[in-house]
PDB file of C-alpha atoms in Angstrom:
ATOM      1  CA  TYR A   1      32.139  64.603   7.629  1.00  0.00           C
ATOM      2  CA  MET A   2      34.208  61.422   7.980  1.00  0.00           C
ATOM      3  CA  GLY A   3      31.790  59.886  10.507  1.00  0.00           C
ATOM      4  CA  ILE A   4      28.754  60.366   8.445  1.00  0.00           C
ATOM      5  CA  VAL A   5      30.341  58.713   5.330  1.00  0.00           C
ATOM      6  CA  GLN A   6      31.239  55.783   7.562  1.00  0.00           C
ATOM      7  CA  LYS A   7      27.931  55.406   8.939  1.00  0.00           C
ATOM      8  CA  GLU A   8      26.420  55.802   5.525  1.00  0.00           C
ATOM      9  CA  MET A   9      28.841  52.795   4.522  1.00  0.00           C
ATOM     10  CA  LYS A  10      28.075  50.741   7.130  1.00  0.00           C
ATOM     11  CA  ARG A  11      24.544  51.451   6.790  1.00  0.00           C
ATOM     12  CA  GLU A  12      24.764  50.284   2.930  1.00  0.00           C
ATOM     13  CA  GLU A  13      26.600  47.328   4.071  1.00  0.00           C
ATOM     14  CA  ILE A  14      23.988  46.126   6.179  1.00  0.00           C
ATOM     15  CA  GLU A  15      21.446  46.475   3.786  1.00  0.00           C
ATOM     16  CA  GLU A  16      23.524  44.530   1.109  1.00  0.00           C
ATOM     17  CA  ASP A  17      23.763  41.873   3.906  1.00  0.00           C
ATOM     18  CA  MET A  18      19.809  41.878   4.571  1.00  0.00           C
ATOM     19  CA  VAL A  19      19.245  41.697   0.792  1.00  0.00           C
ATOM     20  CA  ASN A  20      21.669  38.949   0.493  1.00  0.00           C
ATOM     21  CA  TYR A  21      20.172  37.113   3.369  1.00  0.00           C
ATOM     22  CA  ALA A  22      16.664  37.713   2.153  1.00  0.00           C
ATOM     23  CA  SER A  23      17.547  36.353  -1.187  1.00  0.00           C
ATOM     24  CA  MET A  24      19.210  33.124   0.333  1.00  0.00           C
ATOM     25  CA  LEU A  25      15.912  32.802   2.301  1.00  0.00           C
ATOM     26  CA  LYS A  26      14.000  33.018  -0.829  1.00  0.00           C
ATOM     27  CA  ASN A  27      16.056  30.412  -2.677  1.00  0.00           C
ATOM     28  CA  HIS A  28      15.853  28.039   0.200  1.00  0.00           C
ATOM     29  CA  ALA A  29      12.075  28.252   0.448  1.00  0.00           C
ATOM     30  CA  LEU A  30      11.961  27.586  -3.451  1.00  0.00           C
ATOM     31  CA  ASN A  31      14.080  24.657  -3.137  1.00  0.00           C
ATOM     32  CA  PHE A  32      12.001  23.271  -0.134  1.00  0.00           C
ATOM     33  CA  LYS A  33       8.755  24.171  -2.253  1.00  0.00           C
ATOM     34  CA  HIS A  34      10.053  21.981  -5.132  1.00  0.00           C
ATOM     35  CA  LYS A  35      11.136  19.095  -2.923  1.00  0.00           C
ATOM     36  CA  LEU A  36       7.846  19.147  -1.236  1.00  0.00           C
ATOM     37  CA  ASN A  37       6.114  19.145  -4.782  1.00  0.00           C
ATOM     38  CA  ALA A  38       8.192  16.350  -5.718  1.00  0.00           C
ATOM     39  CA  ASP A  39       7.617  14.496  -2.577  1.00  0.00           C
ATOM     40  CA  THR A  40       4.052  15.012  -2.911  1.00  0.00           C
ATOM     41  CA  LYS A  41       3.851  13.371  -6.178  1.00  0.00           C
ATOM     42  CA  VAL A  42       6.041  10.244  -5.034  1.00  0.00           C
ATOM     43  CA  ILE A  43       3.413   9.886  -2.099  1.00  0.00           C
ATOM     44  CA  ASP A  44       0.416  10.088  -4.471  1.00  0.00           C
ATOM     45  CA  ASP A  45       2.164   7.527  -6.569  1.00  0.00           C
ATOM     46  CA  ILE A  46       2.625   5.279  -3.724  1.00  0.00           C
ATOM     47  CA  SER A  47      -0.853   5.951  -2.606  1.00  0.00           C
ATOM     48  CA  ASP A  48      -2.077   4.963  -6.209  1.00  0.00           C
ATOM     49  CA  ARG A  49       0.042   1.843  -6.013  1.00  0.00           C
ATOM     50  CA  GLN A  50      -1.393   0.851  -2.499  1.00  0.00           C
ATOM     51  CA  ASN A  51      -4.897   1.233  -3.945  1.00  0.00           C
ATOM     52  CA  THR A  52      -4.263  -0.810  -6.763  1.00  0.00           C
ATOM     53  CA  ASN A  53      -2.691  -3.659  -4.383  1.00  0.00           C
ATOM     54  CA  LEU A  54      -5.509  -3.455  -2.015  1.00  0.00           C
ATOM     55  CA  SER A  55      -8.055  -3.814  -4.771  1.00  0.00           C
ATOM     56  CA  LYS A  56      -5.947  -6.721  -6.046  1.00  0.00           C
ATOM     57  CA  THR A  57      -5.609  -8.519  -2.609  1.00  0.00           C
ATOM     58  CA  ASN A  58      -9.331  -8.134  -1.949  1.00  0.00           C
ATOM     59  CA  LYS A  59     -10.090  -9.772  -5.218  1.00  0.00           C
ATOM     60  CA  GLU A  60      -7.850 -12.387  -4.420  1.00  0.00           C
ATOM     61  CA  SER A  61      -9.045 -12.915  -0.895  1.00  0.00           C
ATOM     62  CA  LYS A  62     -12.754 -13.299  -2.326  1.00  0.00           C
ATOM     63  CA  ARG A  63     -11.306 -15.784  -4.740  1.00  0.00           C
ATOM     64  CA  LEU A  64      -9.762 -17.882  -2.142  1.00  0.00           C
ATOM     65  CA  GLN A  65     -12.563 -17.907   0.050  1.00  0.00           C
ATOM     66  CA  ASN A  66     -14.651 -19.095  -2.895  1.00  0.00           C
ATOM     67  CA  LEU A  67     -12.063 -21.991  -3.330  1.00  0.00           C
ATOM     68  CA  MET A  68     -12.034 -22.627   0.317  1.00  0.00           C
ATOM     69  CA  ASP A  69     -15.921 -22.637   0.130  1.00  0.00           C
ATOM     70  CA  MET A  70     -15.858 -25.210  -2.871  1.00  0.00           C
ATOM     71  CA  ALA A  71     -13.137 -27.298  -1.035  1.00  0.00           C
ATOM     72  CA  SER A  72     -15.538 -27.756   2.097  1.00  0.00           C
ATOM     73  CA  GLY A  73     -18.345 -28.541  -0.035  1.00  0.00           C
ATOM     74  CA  THR A  74     -16.298 -31.057  -1.906  1.00  0.00           C
ATOM     75  CA  LEU A  75     -15.278 -32.558   1.450  1.00  0.00           C
ATOM     76  CA  CYS A  76     -18.941 -33.181   2.355  1.00  0.00           C
ATOM     77  CA  SER A  77     -19.823 -34.561  -1.062  1.00  0.00           C
ATOM     78  CA  LYS A  78     -16.975 -36.864  -0.824  1.00  0.00           C
ATOM     79  CA  PHE A  79     -17.959 -37.980   2.772  1.00  0.00           C
ATOM     80  CA  PHE A  80     -21.524 -38.485   1.392  1.00  0.00           C
ATOM     81  CA  MET A  81     -20.375 -40.766  -1.377  1.00  0.00           C
ATOM     82  CA  PHE A  82     -18.145 -42.676   0.992  1.00  0.00           C
ATOM     83  CA  LEU A  83     -21.271 -43.280   3.248  1.00  0.00           C
ATOM     84  CA  VAL A  84     -23.501 -44.336   0.386  1.00  0.00           C
ATOM     85  CA  ALA A  85     -20.658 -46.786  -0.866  1.00  0.00           C
ATOM     86  CA  LEU A  86     -20.095 -48.033   2.718  1.00  0.00           C
ATOM     87  CA  LEU A  87     -23.897 -48.668   2.887  1.00  0.00           C
ATOM     88  CA  LEU A  88     -24.067 -50.607  -0.546  1.00  0.00           C
ATOM     89  CA  PHE A  89     -21.177 -52.726   0.749  1.00  0.00           C
ATOM     90  CA  ALA A  90     -22.798 -53.513   4.099  1.00  0.00           C
ATOM     91  CA  GLY A  91     -26.069 -54.230   1.996  1.00  0.00           C
ATOM     92  CA  THR A  92     -24.129 -56.362  -0.375  1.00  0.00           C
ATOM     93  CA  ILE A  93     -22.541 -58.436   2.439  1.00  0.00           C
ATOM     94  CA  VAL A  94     -26.076 -58.721   4.132  1.00  0.00           C
ATOM     95  CA  MET A  95     -27.834 -59.816   0.776  1.00  0.00           C
ATOM     96  CA  LEU A  96     -25.120 -62.553   0.198  1.00  0.00           C
ATOM     97  CA  GLN A  97     -25.981 -63.747   3.825  1.00  0.00           C
ATOM     98  CA  ILE A  98     -29.442 -63.752   3.214  1.00  0.00           C
ATOM     99  CA  ILE A  99     -29.548 -65.283  -0.378  1.00  0.00           C
ATOM    100  CA  PRO A 100     -28.122 -68.801  -0.669  1.00  0.00           C
ATOM    101  CA  TYR A 101     -25.770 -69.502  -3.599  1.00  0.00           C
TER     102      TYR A 101
END
């Protein structure tokens, strides 16, 4: 009878340990799930911010490209005006040489 009681107590002790281990595993899994959900929210927030920043960067890139295009057009027009002024100056000198005072 004593051996049966000891075996029964040992079995109950093992069952209790298994229940405790299962409960701990469940708690760890739930904690992991909560942390994973929190991390997912952070990653989604970062993704949204990246998309916003990418849109702003593309917008500014287009604006800078337009400014560069205008600057090169301005450079060409300045060169053309310089050339016209130079031709007018040369024409004035030629006219002064041709027409007497």
